[in-house]
Structures are given as structure tokens and as C-alpha cells.
Amino acid sequence: LTFTLLHSTARCGVVDIKSLSTMTRGPKKHLKTLNAPKHWMLSKLGGAYAPKPSSGPHKERDCLPLVLILRNRLKYALNRREANVICFHKNIKVDGKVRTDKNFPTGFMDVVSIPKAGDNFRMLYDTKGRFVLQSLKPAEAKFKLARVTKQFFSKKGIPVITTHDGRTIRYHDPLIKANDTVKVDIETGKVTDFIKFEQGNLVMVTGGRNTGRVGVLKHVERHPGSYDIVHVKDMAGHEFATRLHNLFMIGKGDSVKGAWISLPKGAGVKKSILEERNARLNAGQ
């Protein structure tokens, strides 16, 4: 409305100063706590504002800023200022690169390293859709898995793939297609192996109500012009369905032992409310 008013007044040679003052400039720089993603698990009484993630490889709703990892999860910092100091002194690495921005967005499969503490973590989901920092051994922290979002040829005929974490990899293996998973060496950035998007392989769900569940891909329903639906069976024998773009291949074969990464507690099997209650009661006895 302001834009149309401005154009109509500009034709008459008159510009309304009030309309100019109400126009926003650039992207938003703030985020209210009530508007922050619920999986960040921020307290309602923790302040009116939440950290606004910077522009990066992951979307705002699908990431966890570094300040929340250091302050809320790992407890290395008591407040935002201490988290800022930790990052400023180049103590944090994400996928092998030093990150000094406390609001840098870390996302699914990112490897967060703290060399001085000797800690390595991989960003994964639990069965309730919340980010989990899975502790890693040094050998496992040298690689990450990435989902291929697109495969195409450049103007000069160079084969290119793009991944879910913003990587662009050229001259890849010709067998790699969209929806496959590639194993990327963090130090060199090169693809060392890949998993085909095939029935019978191990998958993890990264979106929707089944986020964090791990199972075996059983069937793919094609719906031209709409979302393709996949059917997955978890290790407890429960079957569920989700959209195809929510799947992430994490291993070959139909066993959890075939996973290329170490999984969080519970191995991606979602429990019912009664099963969770009984587990708590048994733990308390």
C-alpha cells in the first residue's frame, strides 16, 4: 500500500515524507523469543529477544546458533557475552573452519569442534525433532554426510552437485544423483564415498512430525505434480510415511550397524507416551 501511494504521489510531483519514514530497510536484524523455533527450547522468562541466526548454509528455522550451543547446551558460557568471547578467540570450528560469529547457523550433520577442550560433536535430531549434540571420536569428526539436493551440468558441460549444507561440488562420480548422500572429507572438501537413494537402505527423517526417526526405506509413491511419499519401517517394526524430501540416507543395508555415523540415544526409535513413562519408572527403581 505504501509503495502504490508513493508512486501515485510521485506522478503528481509530491512525495509524502511520512510514508518514506515507515518503509523498512533491509532484512530483519532481531528475533523475539516467542517467534523463535520451539526446538531451541528457550525459556519464556529468559528475555524478550532470542539470537537472530546470521545468513549461512542452513535456514533460520532449521539451525541452531553457536551462542545457544555454548550457553544453553554445553554450558561453556554463562551468558551471551562469554559465548561471544569464546568465538572471538577462534576457539570454535564448524566443519573444520573457524567461526567467530556467535550467531553462525549450525545445522543437521554439521561437525562442531572445540580443539582446546578436545571435543567434537555432530548435529543430529532426536525423535522429538530437537537438535542433539552427538559426541564424536576424532576419526569420525573428519567427515560429514551431505544430501544431494540437485545435480546438473554447467554452461561448459561440467557436472555439478549441490548439497543440503550449501556446498557446490564439481566433477563428481557420474553415479551420484539427486537425493543420494555423499560422504565429504572435511579437510579437503572432496567426496570419498556415497549412498544411493534405494529401497532397503537406512534413512533418517529430517522434517515433519517424524523428524529424528531412523528406519529402512520400504516403498516410494510417485505423485506427479505433488509431493512424493515414502514409507519407512523402523527397528521396532513400526511403519510410517513422510515426504520424500524429508529423507536422509545414513547407511547401507537394513541394520543400524550399517549406519555411517553414530546415532543418538535410542537409535532413532520413537517411543509412545506409555513406553516413555514405563522407562522413567524403571529408571527410578
PDB file of C-alpha atoms in Angstrom:
ATOM      1  CA  LEU A   1       0.000   0.000   0.000  1.00  0.00           C
ATOM      2  CA  THR A   2       2.853   2.371   0.867  1.00  0.00           C
ATOM      3  CA  PHE A   3       4.526   1.510  -2.453  1.00  0.00           C
ATOM      4  CA  THR A   4       1.411   2.318  -4.502  1.00  0.00           C
ATOM      5  CA  LEU A   5       0.799   5.540  -2.574  1.00  0.00           C
ATOM      6  CA  LEU A   6       4.383   6.624  -3.158  1.00  0.00           C
ATOM      7  CA  HIS A   7       4.089   6.005  -6.901  1.00  0.00           C
ATOM      8  CA  SER A   8       0.764   7.821  -7.182  1.00  0.00           C
ATOM      9  CA  THR A   9       2.123  10.882  -5.336  1.00  0.00           C
ATOM     10  CA  ALA A  10       5.347  10.788  -7.339  1.00  0.00           C
ATOM     11  CA  ARG A  11       3.353  11.182 -10.566  1.00  0.00           C
ATOM     12  CA  CYS A  12       1.830  14.382  -9.194  1.00  0.00           C
ATOM     13  CA  GLY A  13       5.280  15.660  -8.222  1.00  0.00           C
ATOM     14  CA  VAL A  14       4.580  15.299  -4.474  1.00  0.00           C
ATOM     15  CA  VAL A  15       6.370  12.815  -2.149  1.00  0.00           C
ATOM     16  CA  ASP A  16       4.909  12.046   1.286  1.00  0.00           C
ATOM     17  CA  ILE A  17       7.725  12.171   3.878  1.00  0.00           C
ATOM     18  CA  LYS A  18       5.683  10.133   6.418  1.00  0.00           C
ATOM     19  CA  SER A  19       5.330   7.199   4.010  1.00  0.00           C
ATOM     20  CA  LEU A  20       9.096   7.217   3.443  1.00  0.00           C
ATOM     21  CA  SER A  21       9.826   7.091   7.185  1.00  0.00           C
ATOM     22  CA  THR A  22       7.689   3.946   7.690  1.00  0.00           C
ATOM     23  CA  MET A  23       9.443   1.919   4.990  1.00  0.00           C
ATOM     24  CA  THR A  24      11.802  -0.814   6.270  1.00  0.00           C
ATOM     25  CA  ARG A  25      15.401  -1.010   5.161  1.00  0.00           C
ATOM     26  CA  GLY A  26      16.997  -4.396   4.536  1.00  0.00           C
ATOM     27  CA  PRO A  27      16.496  -7.726   6.315  1.00  0.00           C
ATOM     28  CA  LYS A  28      15.315  -8.013   9.900  1.00  0.00           C
ATOM     29  CA  LYS A  29      18.079  -7.971  12.498  1.00  0.00           C
ATOM     30  CA  HIS A  30      16.070  -9.050  15.562  1.00  0.00           C
ATOM     31  CA  LEU A  31      14.123 -12.112  16.664  1.00  0.00           C
ATOM     32  CA  LYS A  32      11.612 -12.266  19.507  1.00  0.00           C
ATOM     33  CA  THR A  33      11.803 -15.250  21.854  1.00  0.00           C
ATOM     34  CA  LEU A  34       8.157 -16.148  21.225  1.00  0.00           C
ATOM     35  CA  ASN A  35       8.847 -16.295  17.474  1.00  0.00           C
ATOM     36  CA  ALA A  36      11.982 -18.436  17.843  1.00  0.00           C
ATOM     37  CA  PRO A  37      11.766 -22.128  16.830  1.00  0.00           C
ATOM     38  CA  LYS A  38      10.352 -24.299  19.610  1.00  0.00           C
ATOM     39  CA  HIS A  39      13.148 -26.871  19.238  1.00  0.00           C
ATOM     40  CA  TRP A  40      15.611 -24.261  20.552  1.00  0.00           C
ATOM     41  CA  MET A  41      13.896 -24.811  23.925  1.00  0.00           C
ATOM     42  CA  LEU A  42      14.266 -21.222  25.115  1.00  0.00           C
ATOM     43  CA  SER A  43      12.662 -20.125  28.382  1.00  0.00           C
ATOM     44  CA  LYS A  44       9.760 -17.692  28.179  1.00  0.00           C
ATOM     45  CA  LEU A  45      11.300 -15.728  31.062  1.00  0.00           C
ATOM     46  CA  GLY A  46      14.810 -15.702  29.591  1.00  0.00           C
ATOM     47  CA  GLY A  47      14.376 -12.325  27.914  1.00  0.00           C
ATOM     48  CA  ALA A  48      12.281 -10.743  25.193  1.00  0.00           C
ATOM     49  CA  TYR A  49      14.794 -11.412  22.422  1.00  0.00           C
ATOM     50  CA  ALA A  50      16.476 -14.532  21.047  1.00  0.00           C
ATOM     51  CA  PRO A  51      19.686 -14.684  18.973  1.00  0.00           C
ATOM     52  CA  LYS A  52      18.937 -13.990  15.316  1.00  0.00           C
ATOM     53  CA  PRO A  53      20.879 -16.510  13.149  1.00  0.00           C
ATOM     54  CA  SER A  54      23.205 -14.991  10.572  1.00  0.00           C
ATOM     55  CA  SER A  55      22.938 -15.806   6.892  1.00  0.00           C
ATOM     56  CA  GLY A  56      24.604 -19.139   6.269  1.00  0.00           C
ATOM     57  CA  PRO A  57      24.303 -22.685   4.921  1.00  0.00           C
ATOM     58  CA  HIS A  58      21.126 -23.518   6.887  1.00  0.00           C
ATOM     59  CA  LYS A  59      17.700 -21.890   7.134  1.00  0.00           C
ATOM     60  CA  GLU A  60      16.684 -19.925  10.214  1.00  0.00           C
ATOM     61  CA  ARG A  61      14.057 -22.476  11.295  1.00  0.00           C
ATOM     62  CA  ASP A  62      16.381 -25.450  10.683  1.00  0.00           C
ATOM     63  CA  CYS A  63      19.504 -24.290  12.513  1.00  0.00           C
ATOM     64  CA  LEU A  64      20.959 -23.713  15.976  1.00  0.00           C
ATOM     65  CA  PRO A  65      23.147 -20.606  16.502  1.00  0.00           C
ATOM     66  CA  LEU A  66      26.567 -21.137  18.089  1.00  0.00           C
ATOM     67  CA  VAL A  67      25.642 -18.980  21.093  1.00  0.00           C
ATOM     68  CA  LEU A  68      22.887 -21.453  22.049  1.00  0.00           C
ATOM     69  CA  ILE A  69      25.274 -24.391  21.723  1.00  0.00           C
ATOM     70  CA  LEU A  70      27.871 -22.770  24.000  1.00  0.00           C
ATOM     71  CA  ARG A  71      25.458 -21.254  26.534  1.00  0.00           C
ATOM     72  CA  ASN A  72      22.324 -23.408  26.631  1.00  0.00           C
ATOM     73  CA  ARG A  73      23.571 -26.870  25.621  1.00  0.00           C
ATOM     74  CA  LEU A  74      27.250 -27.318  26.521  1.00  0.00           C
ATOM     75  CA  LYS A  75      27.255 -24.747  29.372  1.00  0.00           C
ATOM     76  CA  TYR A  76      30.708 -23.458  28.360  1.00  0.00           C
ATOM     77  CA  ALA A  77      29.383 -19.908  28.710  1.00  0.00           C
ATOM     78  CA  LEU A  78      27.144 -18.379  31.369  1.00  0.00           C
ATOM     79  CA  ASN A  79      25.789 -15.627  29.122  1.00  0.00           C
ATOM     80  CA  ARG A  80      25.884 -14.204  25.602  1.00  0.00           C
ATOM     81  CA  ARG A  81      28.937 -12.053  26.315  1.00  0.00           C
ATOM     82  CA  GLU A  82      31.041 -15.050  27.379  1.00  0.00           C
ATOM     83  CA  ALA A  83      29.913 -17.002  24.302  1.00  0.00           C
ATOM     84  CA  ASN A  84      30.977 -14.035  22.161  1.00  0.00           C
ATOM     85  CA  VAL A  85      34.434 -14.024  23.774  1.00  0.00           C
ATOM     86  CA  ILE A  86      34.856 -17.770  23.159  1.00  0.00           C
ATOM     87  CA  CYS A  87      34.023 -17.339  19.465  1.00  0.00           C
ATOM     88  CA  PHE A  88      36.102 -14.161  19.128  1.00  0.00           C
ATOM     89  CA  HIS A  89      39.227 -16.016  20.299  1.00  0.00           C
ATOM     90  CA  LYS A  90      38.794 -18.570  17.462  1.00  0.00           C
ATOM     91  CA  ASN A  91      38.033 -21.497  19.755  1.00  0.00           C
ATOM     92  CA  ILE A  92      35.125 -22.885  17.722  1.00  0.00           C
ATOM     93  CA  LYS A  93      35.287 -24.729  14.408  1.00  0.00           C
ATOM     94  CA  VAL A  94      32.325 -25.767  12.273  1.00  0.00           C
ATOM     95  CA  ASP A  95      33.146 -28.315   9.579  1.00  0.00           C
ATOM     96  CA  GLY A  96      36.852 -27.607  10.071  1.00  0.00           C
ATOM     97  CA  LYS A  97      36.559 -23.817   9.622  1.00  0.00           C
ATOM     98  CA  VAL A  98      36.987 -21.278  12.423  1.00  0.00           C
ATOM     99  CA  ARG A  99      33.762 -19.361  13.076  1.00  0.00           C
ATOM    100  CA  THR A 100      33.955 -16.130  15.063  1.00  0.00           C
ATOM    101  CA  ASP A 101      30.295 -15.176  14.592  1.00  0.00           C
ATOM    102  CA  LYS A 102      28.323 -16.180  17.695  1.00  0.00           C
ATOM    103  CA  ASN A 103      25.130 -16.280  15.613  1.00  0.00           C
ATOM    104  CA  PHE A 104      26.541 -18.589  12.924  1.00  0.00           C
ATOM    105  CA  PRO A 105      23.835 -21.145  11.990  1.00  0.00           C
ATOM    106  CA  THR A 106      24.845 -24.763  12.573  1.00  0.00           C
ATOM    107  CA  GLY A 107      22.536 -27.384  11.115  1.00  0.00           C
ATOM    108  CA  PHE A 108      21.944 -31.079  10.546  1.00  0.00           C
ATOM    109  CA  MET A 109      25.152 -33.150  10.122  1.00  0.00           C
ATOM    110  CA  ASP A 110      27.490 -30.212  10.906  1.00  0.00           C
ATOM    111  CA  VAL A 111      30.592 -31.115  12.930  1.00  0.00           C
ATOM    112  CA  VAL A 112      31.252 -28.639  15.763  1.00  0.00           C
ATOM    113  CA  SER A 113      34.786 -28.862  17.173  1.00  0.00           C
ATOM    114  CA  ILE A 114      36.372 -27.237  20.230  1.00  0.00           C
ATOM    115  CA  PRO A 115      40.122 -28.034  19.895  1.00  0.00           C
ATOM    116  CA  LYS A 116      41.165 -26.635  23.281  1.00  0.00           C
ATOM    117  CA  ALA A 117      38.662 -28.869  25.080  1.00  0.00           C
ATOM    118  CA  GLY A 118      39.252 -31.818  22.742  1.00  0.00           C
ATOM    119  CA  ASP A 119      35.512 -32.067  21.999  1.00  0.00           C
ATOM    120  CA  ASN A 120      33.813 -32.950  18.719  1.00  0.00           C
ATOM    121  CA  PHE A 121      30.054 -33.032  18.177  1.00  0.00           C
ATOM    122  CA  ARG A 122      27.736 -33.828  15.283  1.00  0.00           C
ATOM    123  CA  MET A 123      24.397 -32.042  14.962  1.00  0.00           C
ATOM    124  CA  LEU A 124      21.623 -34.648  14.798  1.00  0.00           C
ATOM    125  CA  TYR A 125      17.926 -34.867  15.685  1.00  0.00           C
ATOM    126  CA  ASP A 126      16.258 -36.807  18.480  1.00  0.00           C
ATOM    127  CA  THR A 127      12.874 -38.474  17.917  1.00  0.00           C
ATOM    128  CA  LYS A 128      11.082 -35.342  19.150  1.00  0.00           C
ATOM    129  CA  GLY A 129      12.611 -33.141  16.444  1.00  0.00           C
ATOM    130  CA  ARG A 130      15.137 -31.379  18.676  1.00  0.00           C
ATOM    131  CA  PHE A 131      18.821 -30.907  17.910  1.00  0.00           C
ATOM    132  CA  VAL A 132      21.181 -33.277  19.733  1.00  0.00           C
ATOM    133  CA  LEU A 133      24.940 -32.785  20.040  1.00  0.00           C
ATOM    134  CA  GLN A 134      26.249 -36.312  19.425  1.00  0.00           C
ATOM    135  CA  SER A 135      29.752 -36.730  20.851  1.00  0.00           C
ATOM    136  CA  LEU A 136      32.305 -37.999  18.311  1.00  0.00           C
ATOM    137  CA  LYS A 137      35.658 -39.707  18.312  1.00  0.00           C
ATOM    138  CA  PRO A 138      38.452 -37.881  16.413  1.00  0.00           C
ATOM    139  CA  ALA A 139      38.267 -40.341  13.496  1.00  0.00           C
ATOM    140  CA  GLU A 140      34.535 -39.740  12.968  1.00  0.00           C
ATOM    141  CA  ALA A 141      34.948 -35.973  13.196  1.00  0.00           C
ATOM    142  CA  LYS A 142      36.985 -35.962   9.968  1.00  0.00           C
ATOM    143  CA  PHE A 143      33.982 -36.441   7.684  1.00  0.00           C
ATOM    144  CA  LYS A 144      30.338 -35.477   7.328  1.00  0.00           C
ATOM    145  CA  LEU A 145      27.380 -36.683   5.304  1.00  0.00           C
ATOM    146  CA  ALA A 146      25.572 -34.365   2.901  1.00  0.00           C
ATOM    147  CA  ARG A 147      22.343 -34.873   0.984  1.00  0.00           C
ATOM    148  CA  VAL A 148      22.436 -34.093  -2.743  1.00  0.00           C
ATOM    149  CA  THR A 149      19.695 -31.568  -3.465  1.00  0.00           C
ATOM    150  CA  LYS A 150      20.392 -31.036  -7.176  1.00  0.00           C
ATOM    151  CA  GLN A 151      22.536 -32.469  -9.973  1.00  0.00           C
ATOM    152  CA  PHE A 152      23.104 -30.552 -13.208  1.00  0.00           C
ATOM    153  CA  PHE A 153      25.633 -29.555 -15.880  1.00  0.00           C
ATOM    154  CA  SER A 154      27.115 -26.071 -16.050  1.00  0.00           C
ATOM    155  CA  LYS A 155      27.235 -23.930 -19.195  1.00  0.00           C
ATOM    156  CA  LYS A 156      30.553 -25.514 -20.134  1.00  0.00           C
ATOM    157  CA  GLY A 157      29.264 -29.043 -19.562  1.00  0.00           C
ATOM    158  CA  ILE A 158      30.865 -29.550 -16.144  1.00  0.00           C
ATOM    159  CA  PRO A 159      28.893 -31.975 -13.904  1.00  0.00           C
ATOM    160  CA  VAL A 160      27.899 -30.276 -10.633  1.00  0.00           C
ATOM    161  CA  ILE A 161      26.029 -31.319  -7.495  1.00  0.00           C
ATOM    162  CA  THR A 162      24.725 -29.109  -4.695  1.00  0.00           C
ATOM    163  CA  THR A 163      24.175 -30.362  -1.140  1.00  0.00           C
ATOM    164  CA  HIS A 164      21.837 -29.505   1.740  1.00  0.00           C
ATOM    165  CA  ASP A 165      24.592 -27.548   3.531  1.00  0.00           C
ATOM    166  CA  GLY A 166      25.283 -25.176   0.636  1.00  0.00           C
ATOM    167  CA  ARG A 167      28.240 -26.966  -0.948  1.00  0.00           C
ATOM    168  CA  THR A 168      28.837 -26.995  -4.685  1.00  0.00           C
ATOM    169  CA  ILE A 169      30.935 -29.969  -5.809  1.00  0.00           C
ATOM    170  CA  ARG A 170      32.196 -30.283  -9.389  1.00  0.00           C
ATOM    171  CA  TYR A 171      33.389 -33.337 -11.361  1.00  0.00           C
ATOM    172  CA  HIS A 172      31.564 -35.788  -9.105  1.00  0.00           C
ATOM    173  CA  ASP A 173      31.057 -39.515  -9.690  1.00  0.00           C
ATOM    174  CA  PRO A 174      28.555 -39.899 -12.580  1.00  0.00           C
ATOM    175  CA  LEU A 175      26.537 -42.400 -10.494  1.00  0.00           C
ATOM    176  CA  ILE A 176      25.634 -39.709  -7.926  1.00  0.00           C
ATOM    177  CA  LYS A 177      22.144 -38.275  -8.444  1.00  0.00           C
ATOM    178  CA  ALA A 178      19.664 -36.106  -6.512  1.00  0.00           C
ATOM    179  CA  ASN A 179      18.524 -37.454  -3.097  1.00  0.00           C
ATOM    180  CA  ASP A 180      21.706 -39.534  -2.711  1.00  0.00           C
ATOM    181  CA  THR A 181      24.023 -38.970   0.242  1.00  0.00           C
ATOM    182  CA  VAL A 182      27.726 -38.188  -0.194  1.00  0.00           C
ATOM    183  CA  LYS A 183      30.499 -38.632   2.343  1.00  0.00           C
ATOM    184  CA  VAL A 184      32.585 -35.454   2.371  1.00  0.00           C
ATOM    185  CA  ASP A 185      36.103 -35.226   3.753  1.00  0.00           C
ATOM    186  CA  ILE A 186      36.065 -32.088   5.904  1.00  0.00           C
ATOM    187  CA  GLU A 187      39.730 -31.225   5.389  1.00  0.00           C
ATOM    188  CA  THR A 188      39.752 -31.442   1.584  1.00  0.00           C
ATOM    189  CA  GLY A 189      36.041 -30.956   0.819  1.00  0.00           C
ATOM    190  CA  LYS A 190      36.108 -33.872  -1.633  1.00  0.00           C
ATOM    191  CA  VAL A 191      33.606 -36.736  -1.931  1.00  0.00           C
ATOM    192  CA  THR A 192      35.105 -40.030  -0.735  1.00  0.00           C
ATOM    193  CA  ASP A 193      32.001 -42.263  -0.930  1.00  0.00           C
ATOM    194  CA  PHE A 194      28.237 -42.098  -1.471  1.00  0.00           C
ATOM    195  CA  ILE A 195      24.963 -43.882  -0.651  1.00  0.00           C
ATOM    196  CA  LYS A 196      22.339 -44.340  -3.356  1.00  0.00           C
ATOM    197  CA  PHE A 197      18.704 -43.468  -2.707  1.00  0.00           C
ATOM    198  CA  GLU A 198      17.440 -47.058  -2.873  1.00  0.00           C
ATOM    199  CA  GLN A 199      14.941 -49.272  -1.130  1.00  0.00           C
ATOM    200  CA  GLY A 200      16.450 -51.308   1.689  1.00  0.00           C
ATOM    201  CA  ASN A 201      18.916 -48.636   2.844  1.00  0.00           C
ATOM    202  CA  LEU A 202      18.967 -46.938   6.247  1.00  0.00           C
ATOM    203  CA  VAL A 203      17.450 -43.449   6.449  1.00  0.00           C
ATOM    204  CA  MET A 204      16.859 -40.673   8.980  1.00  0.00           C
ATOM    205  CA  VAL A 205      13.894 -38.304   8.755  1.00  0.00           C
ATOM    206  CA  THR A 206      14.859 -34.612   8.860  1.00  0.00           C
ATOM    207  CA  GLY A 207      11.460 -32.911   8.595  1.00  0.00           C
ATOM    208  CA  GLY A 208       7.812 -33.255   9.534  1.00  0.00           C
ATOM    209  CA  ARG A 209       6.254 -34.977  12.540  1.00  0.00           C
ATOM    210  CA  ASN A 210       8.596 -37.974  12.259  1.00  0.00           C
ATOM    211  CA  THR A 211      11.796 -35.905  12.492  1.00  0.00           C
ATOM    212  CA  GLY A 212      14.657 -37.855  14.049  1.00  0.00           C
ATOM    213  CA  ARG A 213      13.249 -41.323  13.394  1.00  0.00           C
ATOM    214  CA  VAL A 214      15.560 -43.903  11.821  1.00  0.00           C
ATOM    215  CA  GLY A 215      14.390 -46.791   9.689  1.00  0.00           C
ATOM    216  CA  VAL A 216      14.627 -48.701   6.430  1.00  0.00           C
ATOM    217  CA  LEU A 217      13.217 -47.318   3.179  1.00  0.00           C
ATOM    218  CA  LYS A 218      10.477 -49.704   2.034  1.00  0.00           C
ATOM    219  CA  HIS A 219       8.500 -48.045  -0.738  1.00  0.00           C
ATOM    220  CA  VAL A 220       8.288 -44.829  -2.772  1.00  0.00           C
ATOM    221  CA  GLU A 221       4.977 -43.470  -4.069  1.00  0.00           C
ATOM    222  CA  ARG A 222       5.303 -41.149  -7.046  1.00  0.00           C
ATOM    223  CA  HIS A 223       2.765 -38.315  -7.291  1.00  0.00           C
ATOM    224  CA  PRO A 224       3.498 -36.127 -10.350  1.00  0.00           C
ATOM    225  CA  GLY A 225       2.574 -32.530  -9.645  1.00  0.00           C
ATOM    226  CA  SER A 226       2.501 -33.138  -5.886  1.00  0.00           C
ATOM    227  CA  TYR A 227       4.776 -34.451  -3.125  1.00  0.00           C
ATOM    228  CA  ASP A 228       6.249 -37.935  -3.495  1.00  0.00           C
ATOM    229  CA  ILE A 229       5.530 -40.094  -0.419  1.00  0.00           C
ATOM    230  CA  VAL A 230       7.927 -42.651   1.083  1.00  0.00           C
ATOM    231  CA  HIS A 231       7.184 -45.479   3.513  1.00  0.00           C
ATOM    232  CA  VAL A 232       9.728 -46.289   6.214  1.00  0.00           C
ATOM    233  CA  LYS A 233       9.916 -49.135   8.769  1.00  0.00           C
ATOM    234  CA  ASP A 234      11.862 -48.514  11.986  1.00  0.00           C
ATOM    235  CA  MET A 235      13.815 -51.043  14.073  1.00  0.00           C
ATOM    236  CA  ALA A 236      10.804 -51.655  16.353  1.00  0.00           C
ATOM    237  CA  GLY A 237       8.685 -52.754  13.388  1.00  0.00           C
ATOM    238  CA  HIS A 238       6.544 -49.607  13.200  1.00  0.00           C
ATOM    239  CA  GLU A 239       5.794 -48.247   9.741  1.00  0.00           C
ATOM    240  CA  PHE A 240       5.194 -44.587   8.915  1.00  0.00           C
ATOM    241  CA  ALA A 241       5.070 -42.326   5.862  1.00  0.00           C
ATOM    242  CA  THR A 242       6.595 -38.940   5.098  1.00  0.00           C
ATOM    243  CA  ARG A 243       7.522 -36.762   2.132  1.00  0.00           C
ATOM    244  CA  LEU A 244      10.478 -37.828   0.029  1.00  0.00           C
ATOM    245  CA  HIS A 245      12.455 -34.622   0.551  1.00  0.00           C
ATOM    246  CA  ASN A 246      12.439 -35.275   4.319  1.00  0.00           C
ATOM    247  CA  LEU A 247      14.603 -38.406   3.980  1.00  0.00           C
ATOM    248  CA  PHE A 248      18.365 -38.507   4.514  1.00  0.00           C
ATOM    249  CA  MET A 249      20.282 -41.691   3.674  1.00  0.00           C
ATOM    250  CA  ILE A 250      22.693 -42.553   6.506  1.00  0.00           C
ATOM    251  CA  GLY A 251      23.778 -46.114   5.761  1.00  0.00           C
ATOM    252  CA  LYS A 252      23.712 -49.155   3.502  1.00  0.00           C
ATOM    253  CA  GLY A 253      21.671 -52.188   4.480  1.00  0.00           C
ATOM    254  CA  ASP A 254      18.682 -52.630   6.779  1.00  0.00           C
ATOM    255  CA  SER A 255      20.550 -52.642  10.110  1.00  0.00           C
ATOM    256  CA  VAL A 256      21.545 -49.833  12.477  1.00  0.00           C
ATOM    257  CA  LYS A 257      25.048 -51.343  12.454  1.00  0.00           C
ATOM    258  CA  GLY A 258      25.287 -50.270   8.815  1.00  0.00           C
ATOM    259  CA  ALA A 259      24.963 -46.575   9.707  1.00  0.00           C
ATOM    260  CA  TRP A 260      27.978 -44.476   8.695  1.00  0.00           C
ATOM    261  CA  ILE A 261      27.536 -42.226  11.730  1.00  0.00           C
ATOM    262  CA  SER A 262      26.985 -42.852  15.444  1.00  0.00           C
ATOM    263  CA  LEU A 263      23.318 -42.334  16.330  1.00  0.00           C
ATOM    264  CA  PRO A 264      21.838 -40.578  19.385  1.00  0.00           C
ATOM    265  CA  LYS A 265      20.404 -42.432  22.379  1.00  0.00           C
ATOM    266  CA  GLY A 266      17.544 -44.705  21.355  1.00  0.00           C
ATOM    267  CA  ALA A 267      18.890 -45.179  17.794  1.00  0.00           C
ATOM    268  CA  GLY A 268      16.007 -43.237  16.274  1.00  0.00           C
ATOM    269  CA  VAL A 269      13.171 -45.440  17.602  1.00  0.00           C
ATOM    270  CA  LYS A 270      10.249 -43.280  18.711  1.00  0.00           C
ATOM    271  CA  LYS A 271       8.530 -44.395  21.905  1.00  0.00           C
ATOM    272  CA  SER A 272       4.890 -43.891  22.793  1.00  0.00           C
ATOM    273  CA  ILE A 273       3.853 -41.866  25.860  1.00  0.00           C
ATOM    274  CA  LEU A 274       3.280 -45.071  27.869  1.00  0.00           C
ATOM    275  CA  GLU A 275       6.649 -46.525  26.835  1.00  0.00           C
ATOM    276  CA  GLU A 276       8.401 -43.336  27.931  1.00  0.00           C
ATOM    277  CA  ARG A 277       6.533 -43.391  31.251  1.00  0.00           C
ATOM    278  CA  ASN A 278       7.467 -47.026  31.937  1.00  0.00           C
ATOM    279  CA  ALA A 279      11.105 -46.315  31.053  1.00  0.00           C
ATOM    280  CA  ARG A 280      11.184 -43.442  33.568  1.00  0.00           C
ATOM    281  CA  LEU A 281       9.594 -45.602  36.269  1.00  0.00           C
ATOM    282  CA  ASN A 282      12.060 -48.431  35.680  1.00  0.00           C
ATOM    283  CA  ALA A 283      14.970 -45.992  35.801  1.00  0.00           C
ATOM    284  CA  GLY A 284      13.748 -44.600  39.136  1.00  0.00           C
ATOM    285  CA  GLN A 285      13.529 -48.020  40.800  1.00  0.00           C
TER     286      GLN A 285
END
